[in-house]
Amino acid sequence: MSDSVSLSAQVVILAPFVAAILGLLVARNRPAGALISIAGAAVSLVAGAHVLYAIHHGPFSPEVPTVGPLPLGQLKMPLTLLVDELSAIVVVAVAIVGLAVQLFSQWYLHDDDRYGVFVASVSLFLSAMFLVVLSGDLVLTLIGWEVMGWCSYLLIGHNSRKESANKAATKAFLVTRIADLAFVIGLIILASGVSTTSITAVIDGWPDLPAASLTAAFLCLLIGVAGKSAQFPFHDWLPDAMEGPTPASALIHAATMVAAGTFFLARLFPIFVLSDPARLALAMITAVTMVGAAIIAFGQSDLKRMLAYSTLSQIALMLSALAVAPASVGAGPGVLHLLSHAMFKALLFLAIGWLSVLVAGTAAAKMSGGVRYHPQLRLPIAIGLLALAGVPPLVGFVSKESILGAAYDNVTELGSLSGWIVLVSFGVTVVLTAAYCTRAWLVLTHLSPADEAVRRASLAASRTVVDVSLVEIFTEPAPGTVRDSSGTPGQPAAEVEHDHGHAGIFPGARVSIGALAFLSVVGGLIIFTPLVGVEPHLVWGLAASSLLLILVAWLSVRRMAAMNSSGDAADFLGARRIALFDRGFGVDGIYVAVVSPVVRLARIVVTADRDLIDASVRSTVVATRWAGAASERAHTRKPSDYLVWLLLGLLVVGVSGVTLW
Amino acid sequence: MSQAVVSVNAGLLLPVLAPAAGAAIILVTDVVVQHLRRTHYVIALLSLLVGAAATVAGLGLGRVAGEARRTLCLPDGGQCMYVADSVTSTLQLAALLTAALTLLLSWPDDKLESPGGTAVIVSLVLAATAGATAVAGARDLGTWLVALELATLPTVALVALRGARSAISGAVALLTAALVSFGLLALAAGLWYTATGSGFLTPVAALAMVGDPTRRPILVLAVVVAIAGIGFKLSLVPFHAWTPEAYDGAPLPIAAFLAGVSKIAALAALLVMIRAIAPLGAPPLAAIAIVSAVSMTLGNIMALRQNGVIRLLAWSTVAQAGWVVLPLAAVSSSAVHASGAYLLAYVLATLLAFAVIAALVQIRGAARARDLAQYRGLLGDHPILASALALALLSLAGLPPGILGLVAKVAALRPVVDSELWLLAVIAAFNAVLGVAVYLRWLLVVISTSDPAAKVPAPAVPDGVSPVAATVARVHPATLVAVGFTAVALVVTSLSPQTLVGMLGI
Amino acid sequence: MIHLWLPLLLVCVLAGAGAYGVIARRNAVLVLIGVELILNAANLLFVTTASVRGDQLRTGYVLTLFLITIAAAEMGVALAVILALFRDRGHIDLSEPGS
Amino acid sequence: MILLFAALAIPAVAGTALILSGRGSRPLSGGNANMLSLVASLATAAFVLAAVIARPVVDQQWLPSLGIRLQFAVDGISAPLLILTAALSVAVVVHAGSRPPHGGSPATFYGCLQLVELGALATFFARDAIIFYVSFEIVLIPMWVLISRYGDSRDLVARADASGRFVLFTVLGSTLMLIGILALVQASGTASLDALAASRGAGLERHTQIIIAALLLVGLSIKIPVFPLHTWLPPAHTIAPTAGSVMLAAVLLKMGTYGVVRLVIAPLPIGFGALAPAFAILGVAGIIWGGLACLVENDLKRLIAYSSVAHMGFVVLGLSSGTTVGLQAALFANIAHGVVSALLFFLVGGLKERWGSADLATARAALREVSPRLGFALIVGFAASLGLPGLVGFWGEFLAMYSAWNPAPDRPLLLMRVLVVVAVLGAGVAAGYSLRVLRLIWSGDRTTPAHTDARGGEWSVLAVLVCSVLVLGVAPGLVLNSTAKDVAAITAEVSR
């Protein structure tokens, strides 16, 4: 079986990669593009499933070769894949979401002239994510990691005719890239310690090496993870990334890029647990993010952005599991939540995307009552929101409770600060999550007729560039979220022009939503299989109290919603505050504060390059001219003067000759 | 006076005797048959070629450290007054061929001369050439002084003979400098004699004083005063001031002569002295280093300002003279070879440049041929000449395809580096840059497309006649031969520098 | 060696005077005289050295004769050029810039 | 041996013939010149490829008086560069076929390209230090002619300035290098690069090594170019015609770093070790400096020139580390930059011709809208330029940083690590300027003024380069395996 596992693992990565290249070649041909992209994802799913099956049924070699080791002298770089239970199950989850997204895109983008390019990018994205998941080498991880970032740039900026999409794409890439700089250094430190980039060697070797270096490495890695997983303070790119088409959002925010950080830390969990300072840092980051994002999510006027903030919060949950899980528990709870989040969040995005097509918008006002008019969406969205809120027996409940259990174990076994931090923030987040889920549900099922009057022209006016500096990208408020003076919710630009008319949803897209909904319901059962390696471990007291909290949130949001006519509980906050929420409390300011000095510095550099460095070069020209003019004057053409020179020359030559010889 | 000079090898002396005899024959012929022109040139060229042929045996080609041939020796196996080793023979060959090319260049001009002027000019050229070949072989103070003066005085006359105003001031500048320099050389000879007690400019003589430390400063003084005296002839700063005046004032072929034969004679004289003191194990000569550095720098800086090509070449001579003596700052045998090699490369390239200018004088007239701005579009109008000029300029700049110049630069820098004269080497590097600027400034004009707004009408090239044929038709055959010979020589030596450098021996 | 002082001093004086003449005089003929002084200094040096050294070849004396001859030839050319200069400009002032 | 001579003789003869043929009564037409040049380049490429496979050795007397021998050979380090040179020479000719040169006779243009190729090939073939220098100089005049005659003719003063700067800077550099070479040859008694590498500086005093290494490094740094000796590069690139920019960036700059490996690191390990920290500092300064300049530069060609400075900074950093990883990184980054800069300059050169200028401050049609092929190539080019993993630019940068984090024992560890941190910031800046350019010209909704997309020769060249960027990015072993053995030989002493 070992050969077939290796082959399948390679196919998992190669299939979407080949699909991406082929897809680009046939980008103009829509059916071919659809076929190739869907086939790519499907092949990956099959191969992934085979890997998952095979490794539980027989011996296999975990190290799978790729392009061969690189000859780098002292540094060993085997560039192998690492197949084990962890990577196999995540591969399958990613492949499911990927296939669903590809199927859904076929319908969602059926009138987009760049459909072919889009699905090719998605394929490449999937390939990169598979690479991260299957990677047994830090460098391969980095490759997948960054390629995903680049693909996210392409996907978010898919509608490159629209300025806001371009800005969001640029922002997403730059923010994650800057965080990745630290990530690269972290990887270099890890590799340096053991002179190899093999992950197994890193895990085996580091326990014997100085803990300070390990902490340094992980602090660097955490910055990268925070960037990629959109954790505070790098979180702001993700809500803006909603500018991308909904399938892209589903892909980026459900199973792949943002979860890659979780997966990577889970992969390195055996040595991550050795570094308490790094774990504390992660706990604090995630605590801030999970609570903050959940609060902001509640106040969003745009339901898609609300989902984006909920993603931040949920990712923080997964990461917090890694920050607190005792070594005995392992990375299982975090990974479990990764899987469950992949299912229900993909479900939610696709379903909201579907709805947005039907109601032509994603703003809360636009979607108000949407589910009532489109009952076929009632069930999927309900399942998704329930899972998100963590209501039993849906998959969200199972995974969240296992995280809770891990935190509890931490507090009881280790009693560390991070355990407490996570436990408390978890409790707050449960309430808030239930609250915004309830709010969303109430909005979607609101009775009053949808306000069809609000239609704003696209912001994507034709671009007249003078000089777009990087500052500008960050200084303008996120588009489509500004409410005008009448208090009418602004139309988010994302889906405005996306007019599918009443073209019926394609069966493939419908099936994919159905499958995701099914998995969200029964996915929790995975805990009873050996696939994840998590002991069914519910702390009943905590589970009961979290259920209680959910109930309380449900009731209070219902009350709030009932108090205003729009049925939107968030209106309770008032227009001004919601605008503040929509801007994500202005975290953009941090980026501006970072970027504008850089641009100022760049201007100084250009000036210095011209007026200092190059001026010194030019000064030689001036000096030469000046010397030429001076010596021109000296050459008087008088023979008598020349005779004086001659004898002076004799003097110089004589003196220098006699003294210096 | 009991010892007489016993050995006289006339064959060995032929490089000196042939041009001298040629000069005599021409003067006699002129007395007998007046108004001859072509005959004089033929006689002169023949005598120069005979002399050149006589040098071939002494070249270092294919021989490993060939034994020097000597004559005019003292009887008891003592020292010789004339030594023809590979360096000597090569410099002699170069001087003779350069003189021949100069004559070829002046051939078309001779209609302008007064009747009988041809004989005077040609014989003066031959006389100066004889001086140059003699000084290369001279190993005693007397021959050295006389030969050097023989190489110098006729050039003053040659410059002055044209009688134009500019020629007079050139001649005066040249004359005054020559006179004072000769005075210095005489002093240097006296000091050498005082220091060594010998009239020979040989290592044996120099080594004789090693035991007496008080005489060493006198020897040094002799050397540096000689450098100052020869510096004038080599156009080294600050002894250079006559150069632009004389080049500009003199007829073009004479300027070429000054740039060629005169420089060969001067370097030959300097090399005689340097070789004499080289075995002393002398430390680097700061005097030469200073003079070399200043010459390069000033020459290049001034050349950058010139708008007339002759003056530009004059200043380039000053700069190149700095390069020529650069290796001599390290007093060694390899430095002598390097200096000789650089000189050969410089002379060849400069001659080609002068030959092209001479051809252009015939096509376009003197005024246009001397003005840098008028070279615009030359590549389109006269591709052959422009290509030859480009090759010459690039050789002077030391850039491929002028690989000869490049190799010369390598050779010149090597002794400097070997002696670890880092500062001098770096100054030379900067001057290499300045030099490139000088020659590319000219080349840029040459390869630029001609300005359509220029008032000068395009040369009337009939349709169907290639620019090459048009060029050939309008240039005197002698000039064409000169251009062709130097160009081919430059190409061949660029492909295989060994043919030139190897002459100097190892 | 004390007796050498005088001739050598004279050499220096002659050379210095010649150099002064070369530098300070503007008249071309006076400059020529300066050069002659330098040459004579060299001659004196040769003779002095030869008398001390007892050179078998009599180099010093022979060279002195050589120098005198060369100087004569040189003066011939020089005077011709100066004459041409005078014809051309009407003066022989070397401090006038050339054309 | 025939292979080697043929690989050098064909461009030499073809170049000379083309230049001279432009001067006859019936000058060669542009098409014929292109065809002739293409045939010559292809033949050269074939012989180079054969030479790379057969590894012939030539050792002949050339200038015995100065002890210079015609020594040519191929080894693992030079092989990738040779292939790069030969391939790009074909590419520039093909590209010029669909975008012909302006400003003078086409035959001369192609002739100069052939001579540039000759010089570059000879440099990489050379096994004698002096021959290396001679070859190094061969490229100068043809490149100068390319810039000064075929360059951007809108501002003639700027053109003369740019071409002059190029040639003068480079001559200064190469003459300093010559002084260094001569000193090296004198000190170690041989001019053979192989013998020099084998001796590893044995018998040379530390201070001698330092002086020689300093001379060589300063000289070569001008060519690379290393901050602050880079100011000739932006104007030269801005003015040069597309083919000139490509050869300049992709081939000529490589001669500098190649020279550092051959002439400094291999024969003077101790001297280089002493200077490596300073060299690394300048390299990293270049990374930051070039990157920052790109953030606000408004001329696209200048921008790419500055990004070249930044990229070469990574090469310098890798070289300075003194380890096998570092050398491998530098050599790979060399090739990577060759491919990427060639791609970008082909693109930008084509864009400049279409737009009439390379000014970013003017509103242009979005490339993605009007010319998707150019847009695609651009996005791949800049992705590679910002060092995106999986593309060719990544490996050199990452490995260079790794190597500097773990430098050879005689390097100051703390300093090198600080430099890595700074360099990584430079990589961040690279992302900034790359995205800035993409935002300005790739995305957006303008479709006016419309221009044509890449077709024919231009598109095939771009496509091949895009493929190389991908293939080398996915399989860096193609280059690294070639260089590994010889690099190990060089660093064997250093790393211990």
PDB file of N, CA and C in Angstrom, chain A residues 417-471:
ATOM      1  N   LEU A 417      -1.805  30.549  33.027  1.00  0.00           N
ATOM      2  CA  LEU A 417      -2.529  31.775  32.745  1.00  0.00           C
ATOM      3  C   LEU A 417      -3.298  31.662  31.440  1.00  0.00           C
ATOM      4  N   SER A 418      -2.647  31.047  30.456  1.00  0.00           N
ATOM      5  CA  SER A 418      -3.305  30.994  29.153  1.00  0.00           C
ATOM      6  C   SER A 418      -4.594  30.192  29.233  1.00  0.00           C
ATOM      7  N   GLY A 419      -4.594  29.172  30.045  1.00  0.00           N
ATOM      8  CA  GLY A 419      -5.813  28.395  30.208  1.00  0.00           C
ATOM      9  C   GLY A 419      -6.971  29.265  30.678  1.00  0.00           C
ATOM     10  N   TRP A 420      -6.685  30.067  31.659  1.00  0.00           N
ATOM     11  CA  TRP A 420      -7.749  30.942  32.182  1.00  0.00           C
ATOM     12  C   TRP A 420      -8.195  31.953  31.146  1.00  0.00           C
ATOM     13  N   ILE A 421      -7.237  32.524  30.507  1.00  0.00           N
ATOM     14  CA  ILE A 421      -7.585  33.527  29.492  1.00  0.00           C
ATOM     15  C   ILE A 421      -8.524  32.927  28.462  1.00  0.00           C
ATOM     16  N   VAL A 422      -8.147  31.766  27.982  1.00  0.00           N
ATOM     17  CA  VAL A 422      -8.951  31.139  26.942  1.00  0.00           C
ATOM     18  C   VAL A 422     -10.317  30.762  27.470  1.00  0.00           C
ATOM     19  N   LEU A 423     -10.327  30.225  28.681  1.00  0.00           N
ATOM     20  CA  LEU A 423     -11.605  29.775  29.241  1.00  0.00           C
ATOM     21  C   LEU A 423     -12.578  30.942  29.348  1.00  0.00           C
ATOM     22  N   VAL A 424     -12.077  32.067  29.864  1.00  0.00           N
ATOM     23  CA  VAL A 424     -12.961  33.213  30.059  1.00  0.00           C
ATOM     24  C   VAL A 424     -13.421  33.771  28.725  1.00  0.00           C
ATOM     25  N   SER A 425     -12.457  33.971  27.834  1.00  0.00           N
ATOM     26  CA  SER A 425     -12.846  34.560  26.549  1.00  0.00           C
ATOM     27  C   SER A 425     -13.743  33.603  25.783  1.00  0.00           C
ATOM     28  N   PHE A 426     -13.546  32.319  25.968  1.00  0.00           N
ATOM     29  CA  PHE A 426     -14.410  31.349  25.330  1.00  0.00           C
ATOM     30  C   PHE A 426     -15.853  31.570  25.766  1.00  0.00           C
ATOM     31  N   GLY A 427     -16.007  31.739  27.060  1.00  0.00           N
ATOM     32  CA  GLY A 427     -17.354  31.949  27.570  1.00  0.00           C
ATOM     33  C   GLY A 427     -18.003  33.172  26.959  1.00  0.00           C
ATOM     34  N   VAL A 428     -17.248  34.259  26.885  1.00  0.00           N
ATOM     35  CA  VAL A 428     -17.790  35.488  26.304  1.00  0.00           C
ATOM     36  C   VAL A 428     -18.147  35.248  24.842  1.00  0.00           C
ATOM     37  N   THR A 429     -17.224  34.548  24.162  1.00  0.00           N
ATOM     38  CA  THR A 429     -17.436  34.333  22.729  1.00  0.00           C
ATOM     39  C   THR A 429     -18.671  33.484  22.466  1.00  0.00           C
ATOM     40  N   VAL A 430     -18.898  32.536  23.314  1.00  0.00           N
ATOM     41  CA  VAL A 430     -20.090  31.687  23.112  1.00  0.00           C
ATOM     42  C   VAL A 430     -21.342  32.558  23.090  1.00  0.00           C
ATOM     43  N   VAL A 431     -21.407  33.452  24.049  1.00  0.00           N
ATOM     44  CA  VAL A 431     -22.578  34.330  24.101  1.00  0.00           C
ATOM     45  C   VAL A 431     -22.679  35.164  22.848  1.00  0.00           C
ATOM     46  N   LEU A 432     -21.559  35.784  22.505  1.00  0.00           N
ATOM     47  CA  LEU A 432     -21.583  36.695  21.367  1.00  0.00           C
ATOM     48  C   LEU A 432     -21.884  35.953  20.071  1.00  0.00           C
ATOM     49  N   THR A 433     -21.308  34.763  19.925  1.00  0.00           N
ATOM     50  CA  THR A 433     -21.544  33.999  18.708  1.00  0.00           C
ATOM     51  C   THR A 433     -23.026  33.672  18.580  1.00  0.00           C
ATOM     52  N   ALA A 434     -23.562  33.208  19.663  1.00  0.00           N
ATOM     53  CA  ALA A 434     -24.997  32.896  19.626  1.00  0.00           C
ATOM     54  C   ALA A 434     -25.788  34.146  19.306  1.00  0.00           C
ATOM     55  N   ALA A 435     -25.312  35.283  19.823  1.00  0.00           N
ATOM     56  CA  ALA A 435     -26.054  36.520  19.608  1.00  0.00           C
ATOM     57  C   ALA A 435     -26.046  36.897  18.143  1.00  0.00           C
ATOM     58  N   TYR A 436     -24.885  36.878  17.507  1.00  0.00           N
ATOM     59  CA  TYR A 436     -24.916  37.327  16.116  1.00  0.00           C
ATOM     60  C   TYR A 436     -25.556  36.293  15.204  1.00  0.00           C
ATOM     61  N   CYS A 437     -25.486  35.023  15.597  1.00  0.00           N
ATOM     62  CA  CYS A 437     -26.199  34.021  14.800  1.00  0.00           C
ATOM     63  C   CYS A 437     -27.701  34.271  14.882  1.00  0.00           C
ATOM     64  N   THR A 438     -28.120  34.540  16.080  1.00  0.00           N
ATOM     65  CA  THR A 438     -29.540  34.806  16.261  1.00  0.00           C
ATOM     66  C   THR A 438     -29.968  36.017  15.468  1.00  0.00           C
ATOM     67  N   ARG A 439     -29.128  37.046  15.572  1.00  0.00           N
ATOM     68  CA  ARG A 439     -29.455  38.286  14.853  1.00  0.00           C
ATOM     69  C   ARG A 439     -29.582  37.997  13.365  1.00  0.00           C
ATOM     70  N   ALA A 440     -28.608  37.248  12.839  1.00  0.00           N
ATOM     71  CA  ALA A 440     -28.648  36.955  11.400  1.00  0.00           C
ATOM     72  C   ALA A 440     -29.917  36.201  11.043  1.00  0.00           C
ATOM     73  N   TRP A 441     -30.212  35.234  11.860  1.00  0.00           N
ATOM     74  CA  TRP A 441     -31.394  34.421  11.572  1.00  0.00           C
ATOM     75  C   TRP A 441     -32.646  35.264  11.590  1.00  0.00           C
ATOM     76  N   LEU A 442     -32.709  36.145  12.584  1.00  0.00           N
ATOM     77  CA  LEU A 442     -33.898  36.984  12.700  1.00  0.00           C
ATOM     78  C   LEU A 442     -34.010  37.950  11.530  1.00  0.00           C
ATOM     79  N   VAL A 443     -32.897  38.458  11.111  1.00  0.00           N
ATOM     80  CA  VAL A 443     -32.922  39.353   9.950  1.00  0.00           C
ATOM     81  C   VAL A 443     -33.414  38.594   8.731  1.00  0.00           C
ATOM     82  N   LEU A 444     -32.851  37.387   8.558  1.00  0.00           N
ATOM     83  CA  LEU A 444     -33.174  36.633   7.348  1.00  0.00           C
ATOM     84  C   LEU A 444     -34.633  36.192   7.333  1.00  0.00           C
ATOM     85  N   THR A 445     -35.188  36.050   8.492  1.00  0.00           N
ATOM     86  CA  THR A 445     -36.570  35.586   8.536  1.00  0.00           C
ATOM     87  C   THR A 445     -37.542  36.708   8.843  1.00  0.00           C
ATOM     88  N   HIS A 446     -37.061  37.940   8.775  1.00  0.00           N
ATOM     89  CA  HIS A 446     -37.912  39.073   9.122  1.00  0.00           C
ATOM     90  C   HIS A 446     -39.115  39.156   8.181  1.00  0.00           C
ATOM     91  N   LEU A 447     -40.234  39.639   8.707  1.00  0.00           N
ATOM     92  CA  LEU A 447     -41.473  39.605   7.947  1.00  0.00           C
ATOM     93  C   LEU A 447     -41.642  40.769   6.976  1.00  0.00           C
ATOM     94  N   SER A 448     -41.158  41.944   7.373  1.00  0.00           N
ATOM     95  CA  SER A 448     -41.459  43.121   6.552  1.00  0.00           C
ATOM     96  C   SER A 448     -40.815  42.994   5.169  1.00  0.00           C
ATOM     97  N   PRO A 449     -41.441  43.621   4.171  1.00  0.00           N
ATOM     98  CA  PRO A 449     -40.923  43.467   2.801  1.00  0.00           C
ATOM     99  C   PRO A 449     -39.534  44.080   2.670  1.00  0.00           C
ATOM    100  N   ALA A 450     -38.759  43.426   1.866  1.00  0.00           N
ATOM    101  CA  ALA A 450     -37.394  43.914   1.668  1.00  0.00           C
ATOM    102  C   ALA A 450     -37.408  45.266   1.008  1.00  0.00           C
ATOM    103  N   ASP A 451     -36.516  46.075   1.448  1.00  0.00           N
ATOM    104  CA  ASP A 451     -36.464  47.430   0.903  1.00  0.00           C
ATOM    105  C   ASP A 451     -35.734  47.402  -0.432  1.00  0.00           C
ATOM    106  N   GLU A 452     -36.558  47.460  -1.480  1.00  0.00           N
ATOM    107  CA  GLU A 452     -35.974  47.337  -2.820  1.00  0.00           C
ATOM    108  C   GLU A 452     -35.482  48.671  -3.356  1.00  0.00           C
ATOM    109  N   ALA A 453     -35.792  49.718  -2.618  1.00  0.00           N
ATOM    110  CA  ALA A 453     -35.511  51.037  -3.180  1.00  0.00           C
ATOM    111  C   ALA A 453     -34.009  51.349  -3.203  1.00  0.00           C
ATOM    112  N   VAL A 454     -33.329  50.718  -2.300  1.00  0.00           N
ATOM    113  CA  VAL A 454     -31.932  51.129  -2.152  1.00  0.00           C
ATOM    114  C   VAL A 454     -31.077  50.477  -3.226  1.00  0.00           C
ATOM    115  N   ARG A 455     -30.692  51.254  -4.097  1.00  0.00           N
ATOM    116  CA  ARG A 455     -29.733  50.750  -5.089  1.00  0.00           C
ATOM    117  C   ARG A 455     -28.731  51.851  -5.377  1.00  0.00           C
ATOM    118  N   ARG A 456     -27.614  51.579  -5.042  1.00  0.00           N
ATOM    119  CA  ARG A 456     -26.617  52.627  -5.276  1.00  0.00           C
ATOM    120  C   ARG A 456     -25.722  52.239  -6.436  1.00  0.00           C
ATOM    121  N   ALA A 457     -25.326  53.256  -7.146  1.00  0.00           N
ATOM    122  CA  ALA A 457     -24.444  52.985  -8.283  1.00  0.00           C
ATOM    123  C   ALA A 457     -23.125  52.410  -7.778  1.00  0.00           C
ATOM    124  N   SER A 458     -22.545  51.670  -8.595  1.00  0.00           N
ATOM    125  CA  SER A 458     -21.279  51.069  -8.215  1.00  0.00           C
ATOM    126  C   SER A 458     -20.247  52.148  -7.931  1.00  0.00           C
ATOM    127  N   LEU A 459     -19.452  51.856  -6.960  1.00  0.00           N
ATOM    128  CA  LEU A 459     -18.405  52.817  -6.627  1.00  0.00           C
ATOM    129  C   LEU A 459     -17.266  52.757  -7.632  1.00  0.00           C
ATOM    130  N   ALA A 460     -17.313  51.710  -8.415  1.00  0.00           N
ATOM    131  CA  ALA A 460     -16.173  51.516  -9.297  1.00  0.00           C
ATOM    132  C   ALA A 460     -16.219  52.489 -10.443  1.00  0.00           C
ATOM    133  N   ALA A 461     -16.003  53.728 -10.140  1.00  0.00           N
ATOM    134  CA  ALA A 461     -15.919  54.707 -11.211  1.00  0.00           C
ATOM    135  C   ALA A 461     -14.595  54.496 -11.940  1.00  0.00           C
ATOM    136  N   SER A 462     -14.558  55.043 -13.130  1.00  0.00           N
ATOM    137  CA  SER A 462     -13.326  54.817 -13.899  1.00  0.00           C
ATOM    138  C   SER A 462     -12.170  55.496 -13.178  1.00  0.00           C
ATOM    139  N   ARG A 463     -11.093  54.856 -13.267  1.00  0.00           N
ATOM    140  CA  ARG A 463      -9.953  55.243 -12.442  1.00  0.00           C
ATOM    141  C   ARG A 463      -9.152  56.318 -13.160  1.00  0.00           C
ATOM    142  N   THR A 464      -8.916  57.389 -12.485  1.00  0.00           N
ATOM    143  CA  THR A 464      -7.965  58.358 -13.042  1.00  0.00           C
ATOM    144  C   THR A 464      -6.836  58.478 -12.043  1.00  0.00           C
ATOM    145  N   VAL A 465      -5.744  57.973 -12.431  1.00  0.00           N
ATOM    146  CA  VAL A 465      -4.638  57.821 -11.494  1.00  0.00           C
ATOM    147  C   VAL A 465      -3.734  59.027 -11.580  1.00  0.00           C
ATOM    148  N   VAL A 466      -3.357  59.540 -10.497  1.00  0.00           N
ATOM    149  CA  VAL A 466      -2.218  60.451 -10.515  1.00  0.00           C
ATOM    150  C   VAL A 466      -1.025  59.657 -10.034  1.00  0.00           C
ATOM    151  N   ASP A 467      -1.079  59.231  -8.828  1.00  0.00           N
ATOM    152  CA  ASP A 467      -0.048  58.336  -8.341  1.00  0.00           C
ATOM    153  C   ASP A 467      -0.652  57.630  -7.152  1.00  0.00           C
ATOM    154  N   VAL A 468      -0.952  56.399  -7.340  1.00  0.00           N
ATOM    155  CA  VAL A 468      -1.535  55.671  -6.235  1.00  0.00           C
ATOM    156  C   VAL A 468      -0.417  55.262  -5.300  1.00  0.00           C
ATOM    157  N   SER A 469      -0.417  55.797  -4.155  1.00  0.00           N
ATOM    158  CA  SER A 469       0.608  55.368  -3.220  1.00  0.00           C
ATOM    159  C   SER A 469      -0.018  54.327  -2.306  1.00  0.00           C
ATOM    160  N   LEU A 470       0.845  53.669  -1.601  1.00  0.00           N
ATOM    161  CA  LEU A 470       0.341  52.591  -0.767  1.00  0.00           C
ATOM    162  C   LEU A 470      -0.497  53.102   0.379  1.00  0.00           C
ATOM    163  N   VAL A 471      -0.238  54.322   0.774  1.00  0.00           N
ATOM    164  CA  VAL A 471      -0.989  54.865   1.901  1.00  0.00           C
ATOM    165  C   VAL A 471      -2.468  54.882   1.565  1.00  0.00           C
TER     166      VAL A 471
END
